[in-house]
């Protein structure tokens, strides 16, 4: 069964739920809610990576996320820290995080891969071509899928040089990062080639703009959060079909149910 990574944004400016869980208590409650709804992993982040987002100093990032990570890890949850900063990753792992989810694939902070190697944590290496402020300027490809695969393979090799074995690596094609509209669909259609690299693969489509664009093309109705979540659940099933190890979502329950139906469609989990 494909794992569900639930998103806990402890930020004022994330594109979908910025400010909803900015206090530690609210973020902890959100994490517990996601876990109860079927999330296997809780991904806690203190810096928005929405298009155009400003950077956050590591000290502020840590003040936002560390109390949340400590509480959720104490609950027994599998916690991931969503950060590009080695110092934040180190502090989070010390408090119980088991996965470092670096959207920059280790490119933002030269110390990141070394810190992860020493920590024993697993690491998500995402395809990345620059920070949110200018990432779309780099959304230029001659042939997207082969370039995506080659750039992920380069990050996997960098991790190996730092002492991180492939079984500790999770690759992420970076949907919405340095990719415009149709380029995201190209990346998803090539997901089997990302899976073929070898390590586990994480896919994050949740509520992203390219889904809203597809829904807007289908009808003139308002593109509500509920509609984006339904589209996310469908892309989660399609990612599972392509071999994804996990999907990263805001609405764990919708994706849980969609994956359960797909599992039965496949003839697994049936009770006669």
mmCIF file of C-alpha atoms in Angstrom:
data_model
loop_
_atom_site.group_PDB
_atom_site.id
_atom_site.type_symbol
_atom_site.label_atom_id
_atom_site.label_comp_id
_atom_site.label_asym_id
_atom_site.label_seq_id
_atom_site.Cartn_x
_atom_site.Cartn_y
_atom_site.Cartn_z
ATOM 1 C CA UNK A 1 0.000 0.000 0.000
ATOM 2 C CA UNK A 2 1.294 3.428 -0.914
ATOM 3 C CA UNK A 3 2.068 5.470 2.200
ATOM 4 C CA UNK A 4 0.380 8.795 2.917
ATOM 5 C CA UNK A 5 2.499 11.742 4.049
ATOM 6 C CA UNK A 6 0.310 14.349 5.730
ATOM 7 C CA UNK A 7 1.312 18.018 5.423
ATOM 8 C CA UNK A 8 1.677 20.108 8.586
ATOM 9 C CA UNK A 9 2.523 23.663 7.521
ATOM 10 C CA UNK A 10 3.624 25.780 10.487
ATOM 11 C CA UNK A 11 3.781 28.887 8.311
ATOM 12 C CA UNK A 12 1.874 32.124 7.789
ATOM 13 C CA UNK A 13 2.137 32.055 3.993
ATOM 14 C CA UNK A 14 1.785 28.545 2.521
ATOM 15 C CA UNK A 15 -0.389 28.718 -0.586
ATOM 16 C CA UNK A 16 -3.225 26.517 0.691
ATOM 17 C CA UNK A 17 -3.287 26.687 4.473
ATOM 18 C CA UNK A 18 -0.889 29.446 5.462
ATOM 19 C CA UNK A 19 -1.612 30.699 8.965
ATOM 20 C CA UNK A 20 -4.086 27.932 9.781
ATOM 21 C CA UNK A 21 -1.673 26.070 12.043
ATOM 22 C CA UNK A 22 0.909 28.698 12.934
ATOM 23 C CA UNK A 23 0.751 28.134 16.683
ATOM 24 C CA UNK A 24 2.460 25.008 18.017
ATOM 25 C CA UNK A 25 -0.761 23.804 19.638
ATOM 26 C CA UNK A 26 -2.736 24.144 16.409
ATOM 27 C CA UNK A 27 -0.013 22.427 14.380
ATOM 28 C CA UNK A 28 0.237 19.551 16.862
ATOM 29 C CA UNK A 29 -3.543 19.132 16.772
ATOM 30 C CA UNK A 30 -3.430 19.159 12.962
ATOM 31 C CA UNK A 31 -0.757 16.473 12.941
ATOM 32 C CA UNK A 32 -2.809 14.284 15.244
ATOM 33 C CA UNK A 33 -5.874 14.840 13.075
ATOM 34 C CA UNK A 34 -3.976 13.801 9.939
ATOM 35 C CA UNK A 35 -2.639 10.714 11.660
ATOM 36 C CA UNK A 36 -6.129 9.717 12.783
ATOM 37 C CA UNK A 37 -7.307 10.201 9.184
ATOM 38 C CA UNK A 38 -4.761 7.745 7.830
ATOM 39 C CA UNK A 39 -1.464 9.589 7.399
ATOM 40 C CA UNK A 40 1.502 7.258 7.934
ATOM 41 C CA UNK A 41 4.050 10.114 8.020
ATOM 42 C CA UNK A 42 3.677 13.701 9.222
ATOM 43 C CA UNK A 43 5.736 16.231 7.241
ATOM 44 C CA UNK A 44 6.316 19.332 9.374
ATOM 45 C CA UNK A 45 7.577 22.486 7.668
ATOM 46 C CA UNK A 46 8.269 26.019 8.841
ATOM 47 C CA UNK A 47 9.143 27.713 5.540
ATOM 48 C CA UNK A 48 6.726 28.108 2.653
ATOM 49 C CA UNK A 49 7.915 27.009 -0.773
ATOM 50 C CA UNK A 50 4.947 28.444 -2.671
ATOM 51 C CA UNK A 51 5.855 30.400 -5.829
ATOM 52 C CA UNK A 52 7.358 33.740 -4.853
ATOM 53 C CA UNK A 53 7.726 32.899 -1.160
ATOM 54 C CA UNK A 54 10.372 34.762 0.839
ATOM 55 C CA UNK A 55 13.077 32.848 2.674
ATOM 56 C CA UNK A 56 12.880 32.306 6.449
ATOM 57 C CA UNK A 57 15.869 32.461 8.777
ATOM 58 C CA UNK A 58 16.747 29.047 10.273
ATOM 59 C CA UNK A 59 16.226 30.343 13.827
ATOM 60 C CA UNK A 60 12.645 31.360 13.016
ATOM 61 C CA UNK A 61 12.045 28.126 11.126
ATOM 62 C CA UNK A 62 13.227 26.108 14.127
ATOM 63 C CA UNK A 63 11.105 28.109 16.567
ATOM 64 C CA UNK A 64 8.078 27.178 14.474
ATOM 65 C CA UNK A 65 8.716 23.487 13.911
ATOM 66 C CA UNK A 66 10.749 22.020 16.770
ATOM 67 C CA UNK A 67 8.012 22.040 19.446
ATOM 68 C CA UNK A 68 5.649 20.430 16.940
ATOM 69 C CA UNK A 69 8.142 17.738 15.968
ATOM 70 C CA UNK A 70 8.935 16.947 19.602
ATOM 71 C CA UNK A 71 5.259 16.500 20.488
ATOM 72 C CA UNK A 72 4.321 14.422 17.450
ATOM 73 C CA UNK A 73 7.391 12.207 17.750
ATOM 74 C CA UNK A 74 6.542 11.674 21.432
ATOM 75 C CA UNK A 75 3.118 10.465 20.265
ATOM 76 C CA UNK A 76 4.894 7.758 18.274
ATOM 77 C CA UNK A 77 4.271 9.334 14.877
ATOM 78 C CA UNK A 78 6.747 8.953 12.026
ATOM 79 C CA UNK A 79 7.796 12.572 11.549
ATOM 80 C CA UNK A 80 9.501 14.187 8.575
ATOM 81 C CA UNK A 81 11.097 17.633 8.709
ATOM 82 C CA UNK A 82 10.493 19.696 5.576
ATOM 83 C CA UNK A 83 13.580 21.914 5.435
ATOM 84 C CA UNK A 84 16.427 23.046 3.206
ATOM 85 C CA UNK A 85 18.626 23.971 6.177
ATOM 86 C CA UNK A 86 21.125 21.529 7.682
ATOM 87 C CA UNK A 87 20.919 23.073 11.159
ATOM 88 C CA UNK A 88 17.143 22.639 11.225
ATOM 89 C CA UNK A 89 17.433 19.081 9.949
ATOM 90 C CA UNK A 90 19.953 18.220 12.669
ATOM 91 C CA UNK A 91 17.812 19.722 15.438
ATOM 92 C CA UNK A 92 14.680 17.992 14.154
ATOM 93 C CA UNK A 93 16.314 14.568 14.005
ATOM 94 C CA UNK A 94 17.609 15.080 17.541
ATOM 95 C CA UNK A 95 13.976 15.542 18.606
ATOM 96 C CA UNK A 96 12.739 12.432 16.831
ATOM 97 C CA UNK A 97 12.253 13.207 13.125
ATOM 98 C CA UNK A 98 13.075 10.155 11.030
ATOM 99 C CA UNK A 99 13.037 11.714 7.558
ATOM 100 C CA UNK A 100 14.577 14.927 6.221
ATOM 101 C CA UNK A 101 12.506 16.228 3.309
ATOM 102 C CA UNK A 102 14.745 18.660 1.414
ATOM 103 C CA UNK A 103 12.956 20.198 -1.554
ATOM 104 C CA UNK A 104 16.306 21.433 -2.844
ATOM 105 C CA UNK A 105 17.730 17.913 -3.005
ATOM 106 C CA UNK A 106 20.670 18.994 -0.879
ATOM 107 C CA UNK A 107 21.573 21.886 -3.156
ATOM 108 C CA UNK A 108 20.546 24.794 -0.917
ATOM 109 C CA UNK A 109 22.822 24.011 2.042
ATOM 110 C CA UNK A 110 26.230 22.425 1.365
ATOM 111 C CA UNK A 111 26.171 20.870 4.837
ATOM 112 C CA UNK A 112 22.844 19.091 4.388
ATOM 113 C CA UNK A 113 23.963 15.761 2.963
ATOM 114 C CA UNK A 114 26.752 15.401 5.511
ATOM 115 C CA UNK A 115 24.361 16.136 8.370
ATOM 116 C CA UNK A 116 21.871 13.591 7.074
ATOM 117 C CA UNK A 117 24.582 10.985 6.565
ATOM 118 C CA UNK A 118 25.706 11.339 10.189
ATOM 119 C CA UNK A 119 22.149 11.395 11.549
ATOM 120 C CA UNK A 120 21.010 8.037 10.216
ATOM 121 C CA UNK A 121 17.743 9.606 9.013
ATOM 122 C CA UNK A 122 16.260 8.927 5.602
ATOM 123 C CA UNK A 123 16.242 11.805 3.136
ATOM 124 C CA UNK A 124 13.908 13.024 0.421
ATOM 125 C CA UNK A 125 15.857 14.482 -2.486
ATOM 126 C CA UNK A 126 13.540 16.512 -4.677
ATOM 127 C CA UNK A 127 14.132 17.708 -8.217
ATOM 128 C CA UNK A 128 14.876 21.427 -7.857
ATOM 129 C CA UNK A 129 16.079 24.221 -10.080
ATOM 130 C CA UNK A 130 16.072 27.194 -7.752
ATOM 131 C CA UNK A 131 14.254 28.955 -4.946
ATOM 132 C CA UNK A 132 10.587 29.856 -5.080
ATOM 133 C CA UNK A 133 11.279 33.483 -5.980
ATOM 134 C CA UNK A 134 12.704 32.587 -9.391
ATOM 135 C CA UNK A 135 12.145 28.870 -9.966
ATOM 136 C CA UNK A 136 9.933 29.398 -13.019
ATOM 137 C CA UNK A 137 12.766 31.182 -14.778
ATOM 138 C CA UNK A 138 14.485 27.785 -14.832
ATOM 139 C CA UNK A 139 11.468 25.886 -16.171
ATOM 140 C CA UNK A 140 13.154 25.380 -19.546
ATOM 141 C CA UNK A 141 13.712 21.847 -20.826
ATOM 142 C CA UNK A 142 14.728 20.323 -24.137
ATOM 143 C CA UNK A 143 13.269 16.964 -23.081
ATOM 144 C CA UNK A 144 11.777 17.127 -19.613
ATOM 145 C CA UNK A 145 11.637 13.535 -18.411
ATOM 146 C CA UNK A 146 15.207 12.502 -19.363
ATOM 147 C CA UNK A 147 16.539 15.747 -17.832
ATOM 148 C CA UNK A 148 14.487 15.187 -14.682
ATOM 149 C CA UNK A 149 15.807 11.642 -14.359
ATOM 150 C CA UNK A 150 19.412 12.710 -14.962
ATOM 151 C CA UNK A 151 19.200 15.483 -12.368
ATOM 152 C CA UNK A 152 17.702 13.138 -9.770
ATOM 153 C CA UNK A 153 20.413 10.580 -10.511
ATOM 154 C CA UNK A 154 22.990 13.310 -9.894
ATOM 155 C CA UNK A 155 21.459 14.012 -6.472
ATOM 156 C CA UNK A 156 21.448 10.300 -5.663
ATOM 157 C CA UNK A 157 25.136 10.127 -6.570
ATOM 158 C CA UNK A 158 25.876 13.168 -4.395
ATOM 159 C CA UNK A 159 24.122 11.488 -1.481
ATOM 160 C CA UNK A 160 26.202 8.350 -1.991
ATOM 161 C CA UNK A 161 29.409 10.397 -1.959
ATOM 162 C CA UNK A 162 28.296 11.901 1.345
ATOM 163 C CA UNK A 163 27.812 8.438 2.812
ATOM 164 C CA UNK A 164 24.043 8.018 2.398
ATOM 165 C CA UNK A 165 23.140 4.596 1.020
ATOM 166 C CA UNK A 166 20.400 4.381 -1.646
ATOM 167 C CA UNK A 167 18.086 2.538 0.749
ATOM 168 C CA UNK A 168 17.937 5.729 2.842
ATOM 169 C CA UNK A 169 17.064 7.926 -0.147
ATOM 170 C CA UNK A 170 13.594 8.882 -1.366
ATOM 171 C CA UNK A 171 13.361 10.673 -4.715
ATOM 172 C CA UNK A 172 10.727 13.296 -5.518
ATOM 173 C CA UNK A 173 10.101 14.578 -9.069
ATOM 174 C CA UNK A 174 9.265 18.027 -7.686
ATOM 175 C CA UNK A 175 5.809 18.599 -9.107
ATOM 176 C CA UNK A 176 5.226 22.356 -9.255
ATOM 177 C CA UNK A 177 8.880 23.179 -8.618
ATOM 178 C CA UNK A 178 10.606 24.667 -11.655
ATOM 179 C CA UNK A 179 7.800 23.301 -13.820
ATOM 180 C CA UNK A 180 4.894 25.148 -15.366
ATOM 181 C CA UNK A 181 1.396 23.792 -16.108
ATOM 182 C CA UNK A 182 1.773 21.082 -18.728
ATOM 183 C CA UNK A 183 5.336 20.317 -17.641
ATOM 184 C CA UNK A 184 3.926 18.848 -14.431
ATOM 185 C CA UNK A 185 1.771 16.451 -16.404
ATOM 186 C CA UNK A 186 4.826 15.457 -18.451
ATOM 187 C CA UNK A 187 6.712 14.699 -15.236
ATOM 188 C CA UNK A 188 3.832 12.612 -13.910
ATOM 189 C CA UNK A 189 3.509 10.683 -17.149
ATOM 190 C CA UNK A 190 7.215 9.875 -16.806
ATOM 191 C CA UNK A 191 6.939 8.750 -13.208
ATOM 192 C CA UNK A 192 7.720 5.138 -14.086
ATOM 193 C CA UNK A 193 11.157 6.290 -15.259
ATOM 194 C CA UNK A 194 11.760 8.014 -11.911
ATOM 195 C CA UNK A 195 10.712 4.827 -10.103
ATOM 196 C CA UNK A 196 13.120 2.869 -12.295
ATOM 197 C CA UNK A 197 16.080 4.811 -10.859
ATOM 198 C CA UNK A 198 15.785 2.527 -7.828
ATOM 199 C CA UNK A 199 15.083 4.347 -4.555
ATOM 200 C CA UNK A 200 11.621 4.922 -3.142
ATOM 201 C CA UNK A 201 9.644 7.732 -4.776
ATOM 202 C CA UNK A 202 7.495 10.412 -3.143
ATOM 203 C CA UNK A 203 4.965 12.379 -5.194
ATOM 204 C CA UNK A 204 3.391 15.660 -4.063
ATOM 205 C CA UNK A 205 0.570 17.088 -6.168
ATOM 206 C CA UNK A 206 -1.679 18.268 -3.361
ATOM 207 C CA UNK A 207 -3.885 21.259 -4.235
ATOM 208 C CA UNK A 208 -1.323 22.569 -6.708
ATOM 209 C CA UNK A 209 -2.054 25.115 -9.396
ATOM 210 C CA UNK A 210 -1.785 22.724 -12.320
ATOM 211 C CA UNK A 211 -4.655 20.682 -10.864
ATOM 212 C CA UNK A 212 -6.795 23.802 -10.540
ATOM 213 C CA UNK A 213 -5.994 24.660 -14.155
ATOM 214 C CA UNK A 214 -7.155 21.211 -15.269
ATOM 215 C CA UNK A 215 -10.367 21.535 -13.251
ATOM 216 C CA UNK A 216 -11.023 25.037 -14.617
ATOM 217 C CA UNK A 217 -10.758 23.637 -18.137
ATOM 218 C CA UNK A 218 -13.426 21.051 -17.263
ATOM 219 C CA UNK A 219 -16.062 23.429 -15.869
ATOM 220 C CA UNK A 220 -16.816 27.028 -14.970
ATOM 221 C CA UNK A 221 -17.519 26.165 -11.322
ATOM 222 C CA UNK A 222 -15.422 27.600 -8.530
ATOM 223 C CA UNK A 223 -12.212 25.636 -7.925
ATOM 224 C CA UNK A 224 -12.776 24.920 -4.252
ATOM 225 C CA UNK A 225 -10.374 23.236 -1.872
ATOM 226 C CA UNK A 226 -12.668 20.197 -1.934
ATOM 227 C CA UNK A 227 -12.329 19.952 -5.721
ATOM 228 C CA UNK A 228 -8.553 20.245 -5.487
ATOM 229 C CA UNK A 229 -8.530 17.512 -2.829
ATOM 230 C CA UNK A 230 -10.584 15.204 -5.058
ATOM 231 C CA UNK A 231 -8.139 15.805 -7.908
ATOM 232 C CA UNK A 232 -5.251 15.176 -5.523
ATOM 233 C CA UNK A 233 -6.749 11.863 -4.442
ATOM 234 C CA UNK A 234 -7.004 10.783 -8.075
ATOM 235 C CA UNK A 235 -3.415 11.746 -8.861
ATOM 236 C CA UNK A 236 -2.384 9.872 -5.696
ATOM 237 C CA UNK A 237 -3.950 6.695 -7.101
ATOM 238 C CA UNK A 238 -2.276 7.229 -10.467
ATOM 239 C CA UNK A 239 1.063 7.785 -8.703
ATOM 240 C CA UNK A 240 0.532 4.542 -6.776
ATOM 241 C CA UNK A 241 -0.146 2.729 -10.041
ATOM 242 C CA UNK A 242 3.156 4.066 -11.387
ATOM 243 C CA UNK A 243 5.015 2.695 -8.351
ATOM 244 C CA UNK A 244 5.192 5.642 -5.939
ATOM 245 C CA UNK A 245 6.158 4.673 -2.390
ATOM 246 C CA UNK A 246 4.275 7.611 -0.847
ATOM 247 C CA UNK A 247 2.144 10.631 -1.700
ATOM 248 C CA UNK A 248 2.241 13.955 0.131
ATOM 249 C CA UNK A 249 -1.209 15.452 0.757
ATOM 250 C CA UNK A 250 -3.204 17.968 2.779
ATOM 251 C CA UNK A 251 -6.338 15.792 2.993
ATOM 252 C CA UNK A 252 -5.279 12.389 4.285
ATOM 253 C CA UNK A 253 -8.796 10.946 4.503
ATOM 254 C CA UNK A 254 -9.682 11.538 0.839
ATOM 255 C CA UNK A 255 -6.429 9.975 -0.329
ATOM 256 C CA UNK A 256 -6.766 7.092 2.155
ATOM 257 C CA UNK A 257 -10.190 6.256 0.740
ATOM 258 C CA UNK A 258 -9.100 6.574 -2.888
ATOM 259 C CA UNK A 259 -6.111 4.300 -2.303
ATOM 260 C CA UNK A 260 -8.312 1.777 -0.472
ATOM 261 C CA UNK A 261 -10.681 1.587 -3.452
ATOM 262 C CA UNK A 262 -7.760 1.215 -5.857
ATOM 263 C CA UNK A 263 -6.279 -1.561 -3.697
ATOM 264 C CA UNK A 264 -9.530 -3.517 -3.933
ATOM 265 C CA UNK A 265 -9.734 -2.843 -7.673
ATOM 266 C CA UNK A 266 -6.327 -4.507 -7.898
ATOM 267 C CA UNK A 267 -7.724 -7.551 -6.108
ATOM 268 C CA UNK A 268 -5.827 -6.908 -2.901
ATOM 269 C CA UNK A 269 -7.314 -6.600 0.570
ATOM 270 C CA UNK A 270 -10.565 -8.312 -0.353
ATOM 271 C CA UNK A 271 -12.604 -9.951 2.388
ATOM 272 C CA UNK A 272 -14.965 -12.672 1.181
#
